[in-house]
mmCIF file of C-alpha atoms in Angstrom:
data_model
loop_
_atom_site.group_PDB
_atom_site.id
_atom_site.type_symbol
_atom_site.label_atom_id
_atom_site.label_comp_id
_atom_site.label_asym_id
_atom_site.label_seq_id
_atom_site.Cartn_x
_atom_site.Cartn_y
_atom_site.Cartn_z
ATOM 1 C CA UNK A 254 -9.253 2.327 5.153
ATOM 2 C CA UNK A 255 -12.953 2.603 3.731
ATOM 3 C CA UNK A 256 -13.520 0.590 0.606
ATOM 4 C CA UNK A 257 -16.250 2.233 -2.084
ATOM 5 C CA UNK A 258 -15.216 0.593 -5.177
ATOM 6 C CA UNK A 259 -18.189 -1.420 -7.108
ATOM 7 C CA UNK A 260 -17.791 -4.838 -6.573
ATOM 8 C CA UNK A 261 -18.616 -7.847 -9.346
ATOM 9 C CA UNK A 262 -17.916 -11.045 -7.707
ATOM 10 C CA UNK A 263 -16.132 -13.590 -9.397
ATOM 11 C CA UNK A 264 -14.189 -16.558 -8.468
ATOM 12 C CA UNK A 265 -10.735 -16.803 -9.954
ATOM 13 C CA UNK A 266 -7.854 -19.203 -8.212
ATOM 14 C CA UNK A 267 -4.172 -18.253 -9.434
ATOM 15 C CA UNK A 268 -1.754 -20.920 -9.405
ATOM 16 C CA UNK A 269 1.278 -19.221 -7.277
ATOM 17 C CA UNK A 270 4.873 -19.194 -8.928
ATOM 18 C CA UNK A 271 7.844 -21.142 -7.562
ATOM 19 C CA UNK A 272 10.211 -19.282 -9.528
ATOM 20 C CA UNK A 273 10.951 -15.247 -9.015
ATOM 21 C CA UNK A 274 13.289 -14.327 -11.274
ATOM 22 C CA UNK A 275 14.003 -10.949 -11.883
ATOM 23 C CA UNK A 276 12.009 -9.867 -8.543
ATOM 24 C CA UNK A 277 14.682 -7.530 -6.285
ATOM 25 C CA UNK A 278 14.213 -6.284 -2.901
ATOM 26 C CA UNK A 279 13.041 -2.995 -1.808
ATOM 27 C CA UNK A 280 14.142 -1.929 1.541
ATOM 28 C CA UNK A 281 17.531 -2.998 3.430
ATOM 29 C CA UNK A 282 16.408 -5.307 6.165
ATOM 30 C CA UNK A 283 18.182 -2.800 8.788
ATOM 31 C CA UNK A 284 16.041 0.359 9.221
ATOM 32 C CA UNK A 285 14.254 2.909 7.212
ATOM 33 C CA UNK A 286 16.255 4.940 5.239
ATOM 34 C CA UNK A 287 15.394 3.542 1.900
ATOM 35 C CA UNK A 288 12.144 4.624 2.665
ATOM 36 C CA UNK A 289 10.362 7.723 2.414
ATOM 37 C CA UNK A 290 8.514 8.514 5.707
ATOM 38 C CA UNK A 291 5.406 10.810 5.686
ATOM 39 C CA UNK A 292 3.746 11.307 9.243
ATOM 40 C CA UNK A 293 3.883 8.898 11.841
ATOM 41 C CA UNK A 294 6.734 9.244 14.399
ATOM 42 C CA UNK A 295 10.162 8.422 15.249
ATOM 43 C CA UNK A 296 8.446 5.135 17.262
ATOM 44 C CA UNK A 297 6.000 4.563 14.269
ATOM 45 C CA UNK A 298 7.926 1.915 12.423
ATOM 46 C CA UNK A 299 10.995 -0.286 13.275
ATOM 47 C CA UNK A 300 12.716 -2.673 11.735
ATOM 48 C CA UNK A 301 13.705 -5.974 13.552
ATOM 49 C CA UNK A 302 15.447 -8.859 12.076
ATOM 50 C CA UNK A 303 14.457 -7.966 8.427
ATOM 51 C CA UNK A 304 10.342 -7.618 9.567
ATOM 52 C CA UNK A 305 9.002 -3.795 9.516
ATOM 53 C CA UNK A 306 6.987 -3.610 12.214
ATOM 54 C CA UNK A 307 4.501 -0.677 12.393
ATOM 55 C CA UNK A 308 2.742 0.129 15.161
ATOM 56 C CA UNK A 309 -0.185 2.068 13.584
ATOM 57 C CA UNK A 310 0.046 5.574 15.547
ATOM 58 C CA UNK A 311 0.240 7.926 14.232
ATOM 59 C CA UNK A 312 -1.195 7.818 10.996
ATOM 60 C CA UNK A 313 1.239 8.072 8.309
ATOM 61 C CA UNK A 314 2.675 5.645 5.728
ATOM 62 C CA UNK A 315 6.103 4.744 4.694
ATOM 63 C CA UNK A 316 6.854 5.279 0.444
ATOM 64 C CA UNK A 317 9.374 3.899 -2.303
ATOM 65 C CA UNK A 318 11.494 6.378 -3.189
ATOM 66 C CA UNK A 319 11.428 5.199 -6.695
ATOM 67 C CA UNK A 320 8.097 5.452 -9.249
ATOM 68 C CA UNK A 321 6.977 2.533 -10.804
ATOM 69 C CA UNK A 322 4.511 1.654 -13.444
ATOM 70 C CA UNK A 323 4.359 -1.908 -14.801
ATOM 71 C CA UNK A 324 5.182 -4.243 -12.106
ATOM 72 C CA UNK A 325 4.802 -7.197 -10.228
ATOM 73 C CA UNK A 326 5.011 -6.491 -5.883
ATOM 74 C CA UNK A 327 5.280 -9.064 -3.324
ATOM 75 C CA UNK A 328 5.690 -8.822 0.642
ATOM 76 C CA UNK A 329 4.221 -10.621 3.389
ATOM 77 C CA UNK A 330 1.644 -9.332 6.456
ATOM 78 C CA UNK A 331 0.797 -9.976 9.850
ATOM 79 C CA UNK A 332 -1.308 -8.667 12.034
ATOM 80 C CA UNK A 333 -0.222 -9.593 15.592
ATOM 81 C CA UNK A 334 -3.077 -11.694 17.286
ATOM 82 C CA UNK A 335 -4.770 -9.693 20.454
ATOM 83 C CA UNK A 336 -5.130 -11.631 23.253
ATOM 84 C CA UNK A 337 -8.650 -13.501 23.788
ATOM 85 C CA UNK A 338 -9.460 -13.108 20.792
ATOM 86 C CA UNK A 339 -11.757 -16.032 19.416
ATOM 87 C CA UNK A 340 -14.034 -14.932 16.436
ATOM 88 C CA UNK A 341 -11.575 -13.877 13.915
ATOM 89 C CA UNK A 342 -14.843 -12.420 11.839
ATOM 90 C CA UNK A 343 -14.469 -9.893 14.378
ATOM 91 C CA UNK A 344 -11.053 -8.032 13.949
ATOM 92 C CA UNK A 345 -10.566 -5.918 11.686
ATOM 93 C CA UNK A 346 -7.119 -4.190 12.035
ATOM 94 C CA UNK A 347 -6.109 -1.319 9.712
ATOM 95 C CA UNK A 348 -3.421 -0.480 6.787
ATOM 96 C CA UNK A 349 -3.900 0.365 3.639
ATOM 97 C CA UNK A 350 -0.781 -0.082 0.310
ATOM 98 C CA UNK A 351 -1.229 3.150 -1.742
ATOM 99 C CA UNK A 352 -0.439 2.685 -5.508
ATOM 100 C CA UNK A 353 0.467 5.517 -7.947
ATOM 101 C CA UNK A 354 1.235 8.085 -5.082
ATOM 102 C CA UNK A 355 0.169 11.428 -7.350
ATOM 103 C CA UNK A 356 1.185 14.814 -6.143
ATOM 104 C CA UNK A 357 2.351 15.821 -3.082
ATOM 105 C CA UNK A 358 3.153 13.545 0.021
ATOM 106 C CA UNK A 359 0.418 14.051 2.264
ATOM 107 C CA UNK A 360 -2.397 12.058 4.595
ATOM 108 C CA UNK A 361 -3.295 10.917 2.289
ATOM 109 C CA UNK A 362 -2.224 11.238 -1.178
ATOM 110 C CA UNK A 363 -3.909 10.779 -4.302
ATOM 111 C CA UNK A 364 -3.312 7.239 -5.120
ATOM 112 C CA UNK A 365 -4.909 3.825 -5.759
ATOM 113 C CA UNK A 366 -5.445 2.199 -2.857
ATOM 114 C CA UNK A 367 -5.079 -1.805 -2.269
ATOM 115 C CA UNK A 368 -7.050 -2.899 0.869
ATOM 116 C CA UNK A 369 -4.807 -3.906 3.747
ATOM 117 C CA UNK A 370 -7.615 -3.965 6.314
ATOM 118 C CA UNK A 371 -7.732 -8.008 7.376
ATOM 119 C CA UNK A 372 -11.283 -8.260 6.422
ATOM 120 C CA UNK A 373 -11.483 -6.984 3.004
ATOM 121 C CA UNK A 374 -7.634 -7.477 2.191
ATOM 122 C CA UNK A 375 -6.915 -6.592 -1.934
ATOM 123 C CA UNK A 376 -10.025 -4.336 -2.554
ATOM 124 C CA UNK A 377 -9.025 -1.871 -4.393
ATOM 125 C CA UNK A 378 -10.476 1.916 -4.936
ATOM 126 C CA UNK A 379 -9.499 5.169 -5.560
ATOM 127 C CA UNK A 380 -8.499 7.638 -2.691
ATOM 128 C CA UNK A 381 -7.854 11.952 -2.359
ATOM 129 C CA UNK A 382 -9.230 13.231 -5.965
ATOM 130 C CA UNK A 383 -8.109 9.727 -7.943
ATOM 131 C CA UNK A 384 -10.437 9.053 -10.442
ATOM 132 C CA UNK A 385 -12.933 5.964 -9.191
ATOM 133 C CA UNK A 386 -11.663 3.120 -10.553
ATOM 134 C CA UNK A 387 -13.958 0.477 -11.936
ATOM 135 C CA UNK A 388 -12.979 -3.020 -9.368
ATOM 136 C CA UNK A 389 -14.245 -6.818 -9.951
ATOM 137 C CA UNK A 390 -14.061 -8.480 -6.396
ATOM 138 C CA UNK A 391 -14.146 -11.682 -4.771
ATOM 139 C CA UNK A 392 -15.297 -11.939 -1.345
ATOM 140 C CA UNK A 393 -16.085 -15.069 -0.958
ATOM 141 C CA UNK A 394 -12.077 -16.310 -2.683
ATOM 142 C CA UNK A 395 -11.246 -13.881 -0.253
ATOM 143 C CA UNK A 396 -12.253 -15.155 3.153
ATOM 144 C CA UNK A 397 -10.989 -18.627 2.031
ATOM 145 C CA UNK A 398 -7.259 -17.858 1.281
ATOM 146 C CA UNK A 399 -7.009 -15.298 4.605
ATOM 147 C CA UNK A 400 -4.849 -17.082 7.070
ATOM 148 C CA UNK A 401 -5.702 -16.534 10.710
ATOM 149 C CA UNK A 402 -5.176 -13.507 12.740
ATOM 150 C CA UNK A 403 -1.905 -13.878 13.460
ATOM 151 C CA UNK A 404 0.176 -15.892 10.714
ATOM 152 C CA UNK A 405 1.448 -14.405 7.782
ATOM 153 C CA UNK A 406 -0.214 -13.603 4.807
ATOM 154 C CA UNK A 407 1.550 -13.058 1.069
ATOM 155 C CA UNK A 408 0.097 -10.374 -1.322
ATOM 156 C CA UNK A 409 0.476 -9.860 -4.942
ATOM 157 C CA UNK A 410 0.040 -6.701 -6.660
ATOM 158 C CA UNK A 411 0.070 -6.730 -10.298
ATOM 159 C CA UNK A 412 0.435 -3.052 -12.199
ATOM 160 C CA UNK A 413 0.062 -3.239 -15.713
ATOM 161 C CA UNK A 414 -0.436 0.302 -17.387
ATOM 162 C CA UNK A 415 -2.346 0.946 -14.592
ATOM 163 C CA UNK A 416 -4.787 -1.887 -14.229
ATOM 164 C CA UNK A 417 -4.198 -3.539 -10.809
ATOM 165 C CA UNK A 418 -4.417 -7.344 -9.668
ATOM 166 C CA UNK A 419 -4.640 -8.348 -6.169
ATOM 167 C CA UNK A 420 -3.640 -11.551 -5.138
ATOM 168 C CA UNK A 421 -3.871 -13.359 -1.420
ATOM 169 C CA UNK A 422 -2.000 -16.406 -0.674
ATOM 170 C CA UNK A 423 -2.130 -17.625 -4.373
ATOM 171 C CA UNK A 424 -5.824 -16.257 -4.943
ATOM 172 C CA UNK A 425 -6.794 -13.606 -6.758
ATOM 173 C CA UNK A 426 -9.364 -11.763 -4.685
ATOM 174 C CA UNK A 427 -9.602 -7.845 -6.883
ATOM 175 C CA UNK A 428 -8.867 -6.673 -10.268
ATOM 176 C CA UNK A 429 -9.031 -2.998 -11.584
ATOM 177 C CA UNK A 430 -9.689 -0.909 -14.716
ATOM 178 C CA UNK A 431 -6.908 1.503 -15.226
ATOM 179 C CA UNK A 432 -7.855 5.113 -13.697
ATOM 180 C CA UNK A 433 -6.405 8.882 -14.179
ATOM 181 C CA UNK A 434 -3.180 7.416 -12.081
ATOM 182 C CA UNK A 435 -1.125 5.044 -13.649
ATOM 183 C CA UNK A 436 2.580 5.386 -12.171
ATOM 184 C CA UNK A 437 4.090 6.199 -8.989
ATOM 185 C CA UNK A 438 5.813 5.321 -5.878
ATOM 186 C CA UNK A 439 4.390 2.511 -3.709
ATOM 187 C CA UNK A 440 3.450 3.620 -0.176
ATOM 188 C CA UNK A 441 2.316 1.104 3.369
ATOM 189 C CA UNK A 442 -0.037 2.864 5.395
ATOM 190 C CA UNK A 443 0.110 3.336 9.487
ATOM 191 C CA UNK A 444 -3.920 3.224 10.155
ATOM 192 C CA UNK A 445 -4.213 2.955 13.991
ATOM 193 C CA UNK A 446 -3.623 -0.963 13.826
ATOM 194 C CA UNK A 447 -0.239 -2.769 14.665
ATOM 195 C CA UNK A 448 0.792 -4.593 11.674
ATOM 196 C CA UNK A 449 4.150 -6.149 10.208
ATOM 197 C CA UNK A 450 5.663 -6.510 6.523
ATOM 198 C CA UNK A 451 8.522 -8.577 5.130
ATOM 199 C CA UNK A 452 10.035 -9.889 1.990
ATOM 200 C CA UNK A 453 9.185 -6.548 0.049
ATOM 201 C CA UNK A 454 9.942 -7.105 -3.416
ATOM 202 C CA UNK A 455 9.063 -6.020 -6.970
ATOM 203 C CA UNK A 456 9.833 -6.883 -10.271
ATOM 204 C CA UNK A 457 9.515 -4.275 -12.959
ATOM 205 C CA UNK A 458 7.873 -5.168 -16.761
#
C-alpha cells in the first residue's frame, strides 16, 4: 500500500505490557469462517496450526465481522524470507490492516489504513474517500524495532475515538488525529506479497 500521510518525526519508546487482561481472540485457529472474506480466492488464505497464512494473490483482504471503536489490537507478522536475499533494505513485501472499514466491502474500502508494507510498517493514512488524517511518524524508531525478514514481528494498534497508535515490537513508530471514520470492522489486506498473522487479539475500552 502507498503511504501519503504527513509525517513529523519523533522518537517515542513504549514500554511493552506483560499482562493482557481483558484482550480475547478474534479468529478460531482452524479456518476462516469467523472472518469476512472480500476478494481473493478460495487458495488466498489458509489457516495452519493457528498461523493465517496469506499468499497475497489475489488482492483482497480478510474483515472482523464485528465493528469496533475504542480498542486495543494485537497479532503477530511474518513475511517469509525469499531465498538469496541479503540486503533486507531491499524487500519490501505488501499488506496493508484497514481500520474503520466505512461503507460497502470493496477493493478497497474507505478506511484508515495502518501500514503493513515491511518497510514503512505502522504508517498510517487515509484510503477510498476517508478524510486525510493528520499522522506523527517515526522512521528512524521504526527501522530499529523491525526484526529481520523473516521472524516475527508484534503490532499494536491503539483506537481511541478514532485517534490511532501504532506500535512495533514495543515501539511506537505512528500516531493519528482522529478523521471522518471513527468505528468499524478491522480488515488484513492480500497485496501481492506472501505474508502470515497469528495471535489476533483485541481488547475493547
Amino acid at each position: 500500500a502507498i503511504c501519503f500521510s504527513v509525517g513529523i518525526v519523533f522518537s517515542v519508546s513504549v514500554r511493552a505490557e506483560d499482562k493482557e487482561e481483558g484482550f480475547k481472540p478474534l479468529g478460531n485457529g482452524k479456518d476462516m469462517s469467523p472472518f469476512k472474506l472480500v476478494g481473493g480466492s478460495e487458495d488466498t488464505w489458509k489457516v495452519d496450526a493457528n498461523v493465517i497464512k496469506c499468499s497475497g494473490k489475489p488482492a483482497g483482504y480478510f474483515a472482523t465481522s464485528q465493528s469496533y471503536k475504542n480498542y486495543s489490537f494485537r497479532f503477530d507478522f511474518k513475511y517469509p524470507r525469499p531465498a538469496g536475499l541479503e540486503d533486507d533494505s531491499k524487500f519490501e513485501g505488501n499488506s496493508g490492516y484497514l481500520i474503520h472499514i466505512t461503507g460497502d466491502h470493496k477493493i478497497w474500502p474507505k478506511s484508515i489504513e495502518v501500514q503493513g508494507q515491511n518497510k514503512t510498517a505502522g504508517t498510517i493514512f487515509a484510503i477510498s474517500g476517508a478524510k486525510a488524517v493528520k499522522a506523527k511518524d517515526d522512521s528512524a524508531a521504526r527501522k530499529k524495532a523491525l526484526k529481520p525478514v523473516g521472524e516475527w514481528n508484534s503490532i499494536e494498534i491503539i483506537s481511541k475515538d478514532g485517534a490511532l497508535t501504532a506500535i512495533l515490537n514495543g515501539t511506537k513508530v505512528c500516531e493519528s488525529e482522529a478523521g471522518d471514520v471513527t468505528e468499524g470492522p478491522i480488515g488484513f489486506q492480500s497485496e501481492g506479497a506472501e505474508i502470515h498473522f497469528r495471535n489476533l487479539r483485541i481488547k475493547q475500552f
